[in-house]
Structure formats: C-alpha cells, structure tokens
Amino acid sequence: MSGIVFHQQQVVFPSHHCKCCSVPRIKGERVGFPYLQHGYAASCPKFVKLSPHAVVSGSGGAQYSEQWLDARKKQKREKIAGIDQDELLDPLLLADADSCFCEFRGVQIHHKVYDAESQSNNAESQSNNSSQSHTISQVAHNSSWKLGLPMILLHGFGASVYSWSRVMKPLTEVTGSKVLAFDRPAFGLTSRVDASTYLSTSTNDAKPLNPYSLAFSVLATLHFIDFLASEKIVLVGHSAGSLVAVDSYFEAPECIEALILISPAIFAPSAAQKPAEQDKAGRENQTEGEISNSNMLAKPFIKIFEILLRCITCITQAIVQMTKGMTDMLNLMYKRTLSAILRSAFGVMLIRVIIDKFGRAAVRSAWHDPNQATEHVLNGYTKPLRAKGWDKALAEFTAATLANAQSDSKSPMSKRLSEISCPVLIITGDNDRIVPSWNAKRLSQAIPGSCLEVIKNCGHLPHEEKVDEFVSIVYKFLHGAFGDQKEPSLQGAVV
C-alpha cells in the first residue's frame, strides 16, 4: 500500500514522537492506510486531518472516503426544533387526507371543513385517531337543538388548523352546520409567498395588502364566510386569532352572529371612569368656569392675568406637541429599522434560532400540565417547519405585525370594544401562562353583556386541554343566546 496522499504528497511524520501524544514514530516513516485508520489515527486524531480533497490510495481508500463523506454530510444537516431543514417541501406535499386549498389573492390557503351530515355518516372513521375522537359533552349530545349556523375557527400565533383537530367534529354537532378552520398566512400549510414580489406584481388598482398583515387575514376570513354561502356565522378566535376575529367583526358586523374568544391576546383597558363621576366632574368644571367669568367682570386685572395664563398654556402645549412629534418620529424610525432588520438575513437567522431554542418549550408551557404535550402534539405543531420558506414568512409576519401596531389609520381596538353589540363569550384557563386570566376578566368588563368562563386546571389551550368542558361551555352559550331561554345558560359578566 502506497500510503495516504494529500494533493499528491504522502504523509510523513517529521519526528520520533507525535506532538499530541507519546506514540513513537520512526523519523521519515510513511504511514500506510490500515495503520493510520486503526492505529495512529485512533490515538492521535489531531495530527492527521483529512480534507475533502484528500485522495486515499489502496484497497480500503474508497470505503474510507465514502464513510468520511457520509459523516460530514450528517454533521452538516441542520435541524430546527427537531425538524430536518435540508429537505423542505412545498406545503401541498405535506397536506393531510382531509386538507383543502383555495386561492385567495394569489395565496394558496390551507383549510379543513367538517359538517354534521358527513360526520354522522363517517362516524366509524373517528375511532382510528384517539386525539380526534368524538368527545362531545353529554348536554349537547342529548339535545336535539342545533344552532343552524356555520362556524369559522381562527388559530393563534405559532399554531395552525391542527390546534382545532380535537374540537372540529364535536362542534359540528353543536352548530348542526359546517365548521371551517384555515391556516393564516405564515402558519400551517398555507403557501409562503415572497412579500416584496407579491406587493410589486399585484395587478389590483388599489394598494395591495401585505399577505402577512392583520388586514389580509381579516379579508381572508370574510372570504371564507362567502365560501360557506352563509349570511351569518359564529366566529371563534384563539389567542392572537381573537384579534382577527374582533377586527373581522368591525369590518362586517352584519355577518357575525356571535363571537367566541379563547384566551384572547387582546389588551384589555382598565375600567373606565363611571358616568356618574364624569357628570359630577363636568358640573364642578362648569361651576368653576362660571365663578371665573364673574370674577373677570368684577376685577379687570384678573382678566389680564388669565389672558397671560392662556398664552403661557398655549406655548407650553405647543412645546409638548413638538416634543411628542419628535418622540413619535423617533419611535416610527425605530420601528421601521426594526422591521428592516427582521426582514434581513440576520432577522431570518434570529427567527430560526428562537424557534429552535424555544419552539417546543413554548408549546409545553402553554399547557397546564406540560406532560400532556405529547410527542404527537409537538409533531403537530412543528410540522409546518417542513414547509419551504417558513422562516422568511414568519419574519415577514412579525414585521407586518409591528407595522400594524404603529399604524394610526384607525382607533386602537381597546377603545372600540364597547362598540361590540353581538353576543360574546370569553373562555380562559385559570393557569394560563401566556395570556393571564385576569386580562380575560378585564376584557369581559370592557365588552358590554359579554359572558366569561374560567376553566379550572387549564392553561392557554382550553380547546385542546379540556375538550369536553370547552364544547359544553360553547353549547350552553349558543343555546342561551339563540335557543330556548328556559335552558340554563352562562351568566353574563358583571360590568
């Protein structure tokens, strides 16, 4: 055997002893391949390091080269949250047997639809998957009352249609109609379009919407209302999906019969000042104004003093407005810079690191009992990480969310909650570590006539952790709002 050749040069040991170990070597000795592989190389891996350009001669050379390349390839394979990133697929290839796709404004939206009739005909197939078993509450199962309206389900951040898999079929019996859930852009198996290309190639005369924006998800929701061919629906939102649900209501209140908000990630304002206190304060201000006017008529120097005071006040307000304007401008520049960073290669890399380090842990922490987040559940949440472009889409979604937060085109949602007039149900877990239950309680006080239900020993995912109780609560709420009023219903939140 002629030895190992690096760029046509044989490996020659220059000294009697290796610098890394005490293995003696004869000066100028050429090391043969078997000896290098099983002897010296095993004891001193630092002395000889093979490169991709190494040519191994001898009968065992080809085998060693293949082994080295295979090992090198395995080392290079990158995984994010346990998902191999070297073989990403088109979302269409990851679809389930019951998956559906429809195009909306150039985006292929993944969705699933169940209806009561088809589920009753295919009841036998439900026993194949325990996580999707027919776990409907006894009160709904024994009742002949059905709502007769379809329902649309909106998932939260980082989730997908999968998060509704345990309740979609039971909810069809509650509604007596179709139940539809779809993946919002950037999540699930909905196509990941390039935002910059999408915005530049749009053929619409109006300014195109960012497909990862909240406004686009709202329009997609309204599209599915038309898709279901129904004048009215019940809209259900979980966590950040509650934002889409409430915004959809404000966009088309005539289409929303009821809202169900689960662990809603909506900032709830503190209790507003009571009307009686406001009237009292107004009367006090009016009285003070009348006294001031009488004093001005009686004492001219007081009038001069008040005019001077008004001038100083105006100047002060101008300075404050100028300062506020500069602060707003700096804040806007900061958010735009942050959005640009998120869309950059560095931002995408940061998204990958965060998902890899905290993705699976975040799913576990969402459960009251993290042990309930089985490997099957984790796989369901991480499956979208196998879709091409998931990281860039998530970065675009985050940047679009930031842009929506800085928009001044409409009033903050927290100031419009009192305008909601349809029946509203708010469900939360008493041990929600993502959105604390106290926020849901405060939200129920901000929405007139809303119902609040707190599920015990439950985290951020009532529809996954407490399926029977969740479905029973939804049934009682809908029956109390639209059915026989003699039946027991949930008690409205005290405002």
Coordinates of N, CA, C and O in Angstrom, one line a residue, residues 183-337:
D183 N -55.5 28.0 7.9 CA -54.2 28.5 8.3 C -54.0 29.9 7.8 O -54.0 30.1 6.6
R184 N -53.7 30.8 8.7 CA -53.4 32.2 8.3 C -52.1 32.2 7.6 O -51.2 31.4 7.9
P185 N -51.8 33.1 6.7 CA -50.5 33.2 6.1 C -49.4 33.3 7.1 O -49.5 34.0 8.1
A186 N -48.3 32.6 6.8 CA -47.1 32.4 7.6 C -47.2 31.2 8.6 O -46.3 30.9 9.3
F187 N -48.4 30.5 8.6 CA -48.6 29.4 9.5 C -49.2 28.2 8.8 O -49.8 28.3 7.7
G188 N -49.0 27.1 9.4 CA -49.6 25.9 8.9 C -49.1 25.5 7.5 O -47.9 25.6 7.2
L189 N -50.0 25.1 6.6 CA -49.7 24.7 5.3 C -50.1 25.7 4.2 O -50.1 25.4 3.0
T190 N -50.5 26.9 4.6 CA -50.8 28.0 3.7 C -49.5 28.4 3.0 O -48.4 28.5 3.6
S191 N -49.5 28.7 1.7 CA -48.3 28.9 0.9 C -47.6 30.2 1.5 O -48.2 31.1 1.9
R192 N -46.2 30.1 1.4 CA -45.4 31.2 1.8 C -44.9 32.0 0.6 O -44.1 31.6 -0.1
V193 N -45.6 33.1 0.4 CA -45.3 33.9 -0.8 C -44.2 34.9 -0.4 O -44.1 35.3 0.8
D194 N -43.4 35.4 -1.3 CA -42.4 36.4 -1.1 C -43.2 37.7 -1.0 O -43.8 38.2 -2.0
A195 N -43.1 38.4 0.1 CA -43.9 39.6 0.3 C -43.5 40.7 -0.7 O -44.4 41.4 -1.3
S196 N -42.2 41.0 -0.9 CA -41.8 42.0 -1.8 C -42.2 41.8 -3.2 O -42.7 42.7 -3.9
T197 N -42.1 40.5 -3.7 CA -42.5 40.1 -5.0 C -44.0 40.2 -5.1 O -44.5 40.7 -6.1
Y198 N -44.7 39.8 -4.1 CA -46.2 39.8 -4.1 C -46.7 41.2 -4.3 O -47.6 41.5 -5.0
L199 N -46.1 42.2 -3.5 CA -46.6 43.5 -3.5 C -46.2 44.3 -4.8 O -47.0 45.1 -5.3
S200 N -45.1 43.9 -5.4 CA -44.7 44.6 -6.6 C -45.4 44.0 -7.9 O -45.5 44.7 -8.9
T201 N -45.9 42.8 -7.8 CA -46.5 42.2 -9.0 C -48.0 42.2 -8.9 O -48.7 41.6 -9.8
S202 N -48.6 42.8 -7.9 CA -50.0 42.8 -7.7 C -50.7 43.6 -8.9 O -50.2 44.6 -9.3
T203 N -51.8 43.0 -9.4 CA -52.4 43.6 -10.6 C -53.6 44.5 -10.2 O -54.2 45.1 -11.0
N204 N -53.9 44.5 -8.9 CA -55.1 45.3 -8.4 C -54.7 46.8 -8.5 O -53.6 47.2 -8.4
D205 N -55.8 47.6 -8.9 CA -55.6 49.0 -9.0 C -55.3 49.6 -7.6 O -54.5 50.6 -7.4
A206 N -56.0 49.1 -6.6 CA -55.8 49.6 -5.2 C -54.4 49.2 -4.7 O -53.8 48.2 -5.2
K207 N -54.0 49.8 -3.6 CA -52.7 49.5 -3.0 C -52.8 48.1 -2.4 O -53.7 47.7 -1.6
P208 N -51.9 47.2 -2.9 CA -52.0 45.8 -2.4 C -51.7 45.6 -0.9 O -51.0 46.4 -0.3
L209 N -52.3 44.6 -0.3 CA -52.1 44.3 1.1 C -51.0 43.4 1.3 O -50.8 42.4 0.5
N210 N -50.2 43.6 2.3 CA -49.2 42.6 2.7 C -49.9 41.3 3.1 O -50.8 41.3 3.9
P211 N -49.6 40.2 2.4 CA -50.3 38.9 2.7 C -50.1 38.5 4.2 O -50.8 37.6 4.6
Y212 N -49.1 39.0 4.9 CA -48.8 38.6 6.3 C -49.4 39.7 7.3 O -49.1 39.6 8.5
S213 N -50.2 40.6 6.8 CA -50.8 41.6 7.6 C -52.1 41.1 8.3 O -52.7 40.2 7.8
L214 N -52.5 41.8 9.3 CA -53.7 41.5 10.0 C -54.9 41.8 9.1 O -55.9 41.0 9.0
A215 N -54.8 42.8 8.3 CA -55.9 43.2 7.4 C -56.1 42.1 6.3 O -57.3 41.8 6.0
F216 N -55.1 41.4 5.9 CA -55.2 40.4 4.9 C -55.9 39.2 5.5 O -56.8 38.6 4.9
S217 N -55.6 38.8 6.8 CA -56.3 37.7 7.5 C -57.7 38.0 7.7 O -58.6 37.1 7.6
V218 N -58.1 39.3 7.9 CA -59.5 39.7 8.1 C -60.2 39.5 6.8 O -61.3 38.9 6.7
L219 N -59.6 39.9 5.7 CA -60.3 39.7 4.4 C -60.4 38.3 4.0 O -61.4 37.8 3.4
A220 N -59.4 37.5 4.4 CA -59.5 36.0 4.2 C -60.6 35.4 5.0 O -61.3 34.5 4.5
T221 N -60.8 35.9 6.2 CA -62.0 35.4 7.0 C -63.3 35.8 6.3 O -64.2 34.9 6.2
L222 N -63.4 37.0 5.8 CA -64.7 37.4 5.1 C -64.8 36.5 3.8 O -66.0 36.2 3.4
H223 N -63.7 36.2 3.2 CA -63.8 35.3 2.0 C -64.4 34.0 2.3 O -65.2 33.4 1.6
F224 N -64.0 33.4 3.5 CA -64.5 32.1 3.9 C -66.0 32.2 4.3 O -66.7 31.2 4.2
I225 N -66.4 33.3 4.8 CA -67.8 33.5 5.0 C -68.6 33.3 3.7 O -69.6 32.6 3.7
D226 N -68.1 34.0 2.7 CA -68.8 33.8 1.4 C -68.6 32.4 0.9 O -69.5 31.8 0.2
F227 N -67.5 31.8 1.2 CA -67.2 30.4 0.7 C -68.2 29.5 1.3 O -68.7 28.5 0.7
L228 N -68.6 29.7 2.6 CA -69.6 28.9 3.3 C -71.1 29.2 2.8 O -72.0 28.5 3.3
A229 N -71.2 30.2 2.0 CA -72.5 30.6 1.5 C -73.5 30.8 2.6 O -74.7 30.4 2.6
S230 N -73.1 31.6 3.6 CA -73.9 31.9 4.7 C -74.0 33.4 5.0 O -72.9 34.0 4.9
E231 N -75.1 33.9 5.3 CA -75.2 35.3 5.6 C -74.6 35.6 7.0 O -74.0 36.7 7.2
K232 N -74.7 34.7 7.9 CA -74.1 34.9 9.2 C -73.4 33.7 9.7 O -73.7 32.6 9.3
I233 N -72.4 33.9 10.6 CA -71.6 32.8 11.1 C -71.3 33.1 12.6 O -71.5 34.2 13.1
V234 N -70.8 32.1 13.3 CA -70.2 32.3 14.6 C -68.7 32.3 14.4 O -68.1 31.3 13.8
L235 N -68.0 33.3 14.9 CA -66.6 33.4 14.7 C -65.8 33.2 16.0 O -66.1 33.8 17.0
V236 N -64.9 32.2 15.9 CA -64.1 31.8 17.1 C -62.7 32.1 16.9 O -62.1 31.8 15.8
G237 N -62.0 32.8 17.8 CA -60.6 33.2 17.7 C -59.9 32.7 19.0 O -60.4 32.9 20.1
H238 N -58.7 32.1 18.8 CA -57.9 31.8 19.9 C -56.6 32.6 20.0 O -56.0 32.8 19.0
S239 N -56.3 33.1 21.2 CA -55.1 33.9 21.4 C -55.0 35.1 20.4 O -55.9 35.9 20.3
A240 N -54.0 35.1 19.6 CA -53.8 36.2 18.6 C -54.9 36.1 17.5 O -55.2 37.1 16.8
G241 N -55.5 34.9 17.3 CA -56.6 34.8 16.4 C -57.8 35.6 16.8 O -58.7 36.0 16.0
S242 N -57.9 36.0 18.1 CA -59.0 36.8 18.6 C -58.9 38.2 18.0 O -60.0 38.8 17.8
L243 N -57.7 38.7 17.8 CA -57.6 40.0 17.1 C -58.2 40.0 15.8 O -58.9 40.9 15.4
V244 N -58.0 38.9 15.0 CA -58.5 38.8 13.7 C -60.1 38.7 13.8 O -60.8 39.3 13.0
A245 N -60.5 37.9 14.8 CA -62.0 37.8 14.9 C -62.7 39.1 15.2 O -63.7 39.5 14.6
V246 N -62.1 39.9 16.2 CA -62.7 41.2 16.5 C -62.6 42.2 15.4 O -63.6 42.9 15.1
D247 N -61.5 42.2 14.7 CA -61.3 43.1 13.6 C -62.3 42.7 12.4 O -62.8 43.6 11.7
S248 N -62.5 41.4 12.3 CA -63.5 41.0 11.2 C -64.9 41.4 11.6 O -65.7 41.8 10.7
Y249 N -65.2 41.4 12.9 CA -66.5 41.9 13.3 C -66.6 43.4 13.0 O -67.7 43.8 12.4
F250 N -65.6 44.2 13.3 CA -65.7 45.6 13.0 C -65.8 45.9 11.5 O -66.4 46.9 11.0
E251 N -65.2 45.0 10.7 CA -65.2 45.1 9.2 C -66.6 44.8 8.6 O -67.0 45.4 7.7
A252 N -67.2 43.8 9.2 CA -68.5 43.3 8.7 C -69.4 42.8 9.8 O -69.6 41.6 10.0
P253 N -69.9 43.7 10.7 CA -70.7 43.2 11.9 C -71.9 42.5 11.5 O -72.4 41.7 12.3
E254 N -72.5 42.8 10.3 CA -73.7 42.2 9.9 C -73.5 40.7 9.6 O -74.5 40.0 9.5
C255 N -72.3 40.3 9.4 CA -72.0 38.9 9.1 C -71.7 38.0 10.3 O -71.7 36.8 10.2
I256 N -71.5 38.6 11.5 CA -71.1 37.9 12.7 C -72.2 37.8 13.6 O -72.7 38.8 14.2
E257 N -72.7 36.6 13.8 CA -73.8 36.4 14.7 C -73.4 36.4 16.2 O -74.1 36.8 17.1
A258 N -72.2 35.8 16.4 CA -71.6 35.8 17.8 C -70.1 35.6 17.7 O -69.6 35.1 16.7
L259 N -69.5 36.1 18.8 CA -68.0 36.0 18.9 C -67.7 35.1 20.1 O -68.2 35.2 21.2
I260 N -66.7 34.2 19.9 CA -66.2 33.4 21.0 C -64.7 33.6 21.0 O -64.0 33.2 20.0
L261 N -64.2 34.1 22.1 CA -62.8 34.5 22.2 C -62.1 33.6 23.3 O -62.5 33.6 24.4
I262 N -61.1 32.8 22.8 CA -60.5 31.8 23.7 C -59.1 32.4 24.1 O -58.3 32.6 23.2
S263 N -58.8 32.5 25.4 CA -57.5 33.0 25.8 C -57.1 34.2 25.0 O -56.0 34.2 24.4
P264 N -58.0 35.2 24.8 CA -57.7 36.3 23.8 C -56.5 37.1 24.1 O -56.4 37.6 25.2
A265 N -55.6 37.2 23.1 CA -54.4 38.1 23.3 C -54.8 39.5 22.8 O -54.2 40.1 21.9
I266 N -55.8 40.1 23.5 CA -56.2 41.4 23.2 C -56.0 42.2 24.5 O -56.5 41.9 25.6
F267 N -55.3 43.3 24.4 CA -55.0 44.1 25.6 C -56.3 44.7 26.1 O -57.0 45.4 25.3
A268 N -56.6 44.4 27.3 CA -57.9 44.9 27.9 C -57.6 46.2 28.7 O -56.7 46.2 29.6
P269 N -58.3 47.3 28.4 CA -58.1 48.5 29.1 C -58.6 48.4 30.5 O -59.5 47.6 30.9
S270 N -58.1 49.3 31.4 CA -58.5 49.3 32.8 C -59.9 49.9 32.8 O -60.4 50.5 31.8
A271 N -60.7 49.6 33.9 CA -62.1 50.1 34.0 C -62.2 51.6 33.8 O -61.4 52.4 34.3
A272 N -63.1 51.9 32.9 CA -63.3 53.4 32.6 C -63.9 54.1 33.7 O -64.6 53.5 34.6
Q273 N -63.8 55.4 33.7 CA -64.5 56.2 34.8 C -66.0 56.1 34.6 O -66.5 56.1 33.6
K274 N -66.6 55.9 35.8 CA -68.1 55.8 35.7 C -68.8 57.0 35.3 O -68.3 58.1 35.5
P275 N -69.9 56.9 34.5 CA -70.6 58.1 34.0 C -71.0 59.1 35.1 O -70.9 60.3 34.9
A276 N -71.4 58.6 36.3 CA -71.8 59.5 37.4 C -70.7 60.4 37.8 O -70.8 61.6 38.0
E277 N -69.5 59.8 37.9 CA -68.3 60.5 38.3 C -67.9 61.6 37.2 O -67.5 62.7 37.5
Q278 N -68.1 61.2 35.9 CA -67.9 62.1 34.8 C -68.8 63.3 34.9 O -68.4 64.4 34.7
D279 N -70.1 63.0 35.1 CA -71.1 64.1 35.2 C -70.8 65.1 36.4 O -70.9 66.3 36.3
K280 N -70.3 64.5 37.5 CA -70.0 65.3 38.7 C -68.8 66.2 38.4 O -68.8 67.4 38.7
A281 N -67.8 65.6 37.7 CA -66.6 66.4 37.3 C -67.0 67.5 36.4 O -66.5 68.6 36.5
G282 N -67.9 67.2 35.4 CA -68.3 68.2 34.5 C -69.0 69.4 35.1 O -68.8 70.5 34.8
R283 N -69.9 69.0 36.1 CA -70.6 70.1 36.8 C -69.6 70.9 37.6 O -69.8 72.2 37.7
E284 N -68.6 70.3 38.2 CA -67.7 71.1 39.0 C -66.9 72.0 38.1 O -66.6 73.2 38.5
N285 N -66.5 71.5 36.9 CA -65.8 72.4 36.0 C -66.6 73.5 35.5 O -66.1 74.7 35.3
Q286 N -67.9 73.2 35.3 CA -68.8 74.3 34.8 C -69.0 75.3 35.9 O -69.0 76.5 35.6
T287 N -69.1 74.9 37.1 CA -69.3 75.9 38.2 C -68.1 76.8 38.4 O -68.1 78.0 38.5
E288 N -66.9 76.1 38.3 CA -65.6 76.9 38.4 C -65.5 77.9 37.2 O -65.1 79.0 37.4
G289 N -66.0 77.5 36.0 CA -65.9 78.4 34.9 C -66.8 79.6 35.1 O -66.5 80.7 34.8
E290 N -68.0 79.4 35.7 CA -69.0 80.5 35.9 C -68.4 81.4 36.9 O -68.5 82.7 36.8
I291 N -67.8 80.9 38.0 CA -67.2 81.8 39.0 C -66.1 82.6 38.4 O -65.9 83.8 38.7
S292 N -65.3 81.9 37.6 CA -64.2 82.6 36.9 C -64.6 83.8 36.1 O -64.1 84.9 36.1
N293 N -65.7 83.5 35.3 CA -66.3 84.6 34.5 C -66.8 85.8 35.3 O -66.6 86.9 34.9
S294 N -67.4 85.5 36.4 CA -67.9 86.6 37.2 C -66.8 87.4 37.8 O -66.9 88.6 38.0
N295 N -65.7 86.7 38.2 CA -64.6 87.4 38.7 C -63.9 88.3 37.7 O -63.4 89.4 38.0
M296 N -63.9 87.8 36.4 CA -63.2 88.6 35.4 C -64.0 89.9 35.1 O -63.4 91.0 34.9
L297 N -65.3 89.8 35.2 CA -66.1 91.0 35.0 C -66.0 92.0 36.2 O -66.0 93.2 36.0
A298 N -65.7 91.4 37.4 CA -65.6 92.3 38.6 C -64.2 92.9 38.7 O -64.1 94.0 39.2
K299 N -63.2 92.1 38.3 CA -61.8 92.6 38.5 C -61.1 92.5 37.2 O -60.7 91.4 36.8
P300 N -60.8 93.6 36.5 CA -60.1 93.6 35.3 C -58.7 93.0 35.3 O -58.3 92.4 34.4
F301 N -58.0 93.2 36.4 CA -56.6 92.7 36.4 C -56.6 91.2 36.5 O -55.6 90.5 36.0
I302 N -57.7 90.6 37.0 CA -57.8 89.1 36.9 C -57.9 88.6 35.5 O -57.4 87.6 35.1
K303 N -58.7 89.4 34.7 CA -58.8 89.1 33.3 C -57.5 89.1 32.6 O -57.2 88.2 31.8
I304 N -56.7 90.2 32.9 CA -55.4 90.3 32.2 C -54.5 89.1 32.6 O -53.8 88.5 31.8
F305 N -54.6 88.7 33.9 CA -53.8 87.6 34.4 C -54.2 86.3 33.7 O -53.3 85.5 33.3
E306 N -55.5 86.1 33.5 CA -56.0 84.9 32.8 C -55.6 84.8 31.4 O -55.3 83.8 30.9
I307 N -55.6 86.0 30.7 CA -55.2 86.0 29.3 C -53.7 85.6 29.2 O -53.3 84.8 28.3
L308 N -52.9 86.2 30.1 CA -51.5 85.8 30.2 C -51.3 84.3 30.4 O -50.4 83.7 29.8
L309 N -52.1 83.8 31.4 CA -52.0 82.4 31.7 C -52.4 81.5 30.5 O -51.7 80.5 30.2
R310 N -53.4 82.0 29.7 CA -53.7 81.2 28.5 C -52.6 81.2 27.5 O -52.4 80.2 26.8
C311 N -51.9 82.3 27.3 CA -50.8 82.4 26.4 C -49.7 81.5 26.8 O -49.1 80.7 25.9
I312 N -49.4 81.5 28.1 CA -48.4 80.5 28.6 C -48.8 79.1 28.4 O -48.0 78.2 28.0
T313 N -50.1 78.8 28.6 CA -50.6 77.5 28.4 C -50.5 77.0 26.9 O -50.1 75.9 26.6
C314 N -50.8 78.0 26.0 CA -50.7 77.7 24.6 C -49.3 77.4 24.2 O -49.0 76.4 23.4
I315 N -48.3 78.2 24.7 CA -46.9 78.0 24.4 C -46.4 76.6 24.9 O -45.7 75.9 24.2
T316 N -46.9 76.3 26.1 CA -46.5 75.1 26.8 C -47.0 73.9 26.0 O -46.3 72.9 25.7
Q317 N -48.3 74.0 25.5 CA -48.9 72.9 24.7 C -48.2 72.7 23.4 O -48.0 71.6 22.9
A318 N -47.8 73.9 22.8 CA -47.0 73.8 21.5 C -45.7 73.1 21.7 O -45.3 72.2 20.9
I319 N -45.0 73.4 22.8 CA -43.7 72.7 23.1 C -43.9 71.2 23.3 O -43.2 70.4 22.8
V320 N -45.0 70.9 24.1 CA -45.3 69.5 24.3 C -45.6 68.8 23.1 O -45.2 67.6 22.8
Q321 N -46.4 69.4 22.2 CA -46.8 68.8 20.9 C -45.5 68.6 20.0 O -45.4 67.5 19.4
M322 N -44.7 69.5 20.0 CA -43.4 69.4 19.3 C -42.6 68.3 19.8 O -42.0 67.5 19.0
T323 N -42.5 68.2 21.1 CA -41.7 67.1 21.7 C -42.3 65.8 21.4 O -41.6 64.8 21.1
K324 N -43.6 65.7 21.5 CA -44.4 64.5 21.2 C -44.2 64.1 19.8 O -44.0 62.9 19.5
G325 N -44.2 65.1 18.9 CA -44.0 64.8 17.5 C -42.6 64.2 17.2 O -42.4 63.3 16.4
M326 N -41.6 64.8 17.9 CA -40.2 64.3 17.7 C -40.1 62.9 18.3 O -39.5 62.0 17.7
T327 N -40.8 62.6 19.4 CA -40.8 61.3 20.0 C -41.5 60.3 19.1 O -41.0 59.2 18.9
D328 N -42.6 60.7 18.5 CA -43.3 59.8 17.6 C -42.5 59.5 16.4 O -42.5 58.4 15.9
M329 N -41.8 60.5 15.9 CA -41.0 60.3 14.7 C -39.8 59.4 15.0 O -39.5 58.5 14.2
L330 N -39.2 59.5 16.2 CA -38.1 58.6 16.6 C -38.6 57.2 16.8 O -38.0 56.3 16.4
N331 N -39.8 57.1 17.4 CA -40.4 55.8 17.6 C -40.7 55.1 16.2 O -40.5 53.9 16.1
L332 N -41.2 55.9 15.3 CA -41.5 55.4 14.0 C -40.3 54.9 13.3 O -40.2 53.9 12.6
M333 N -39.2 55.8 13.4 CA -37.9 55.4 12.8 C -37.4 54.1 13.4 O -36.9 53.2 12.7
Y334 N -37.5 54.0 14.7 CA -37.1 52.8 15.4 C -37.8 51.5 14.9 O -37.2 50.5 14.6
K335 N -39.2 51.7 14.8 CA -39.9 50.5 14.4 C -39.7 50.1 12.9 O -39.6 49.0 12.6
R336 N -39.4 51.1 12.1 CA -39.1 50.8 10.7 C -37.7 50.2 10.6 O -37.5 49.3 9.8
T337 N -36.8 50.6 11.4 CA -35.5 50.0 11.4 C -35.6 48.6 11.9 O -35.0 47.6 11.3

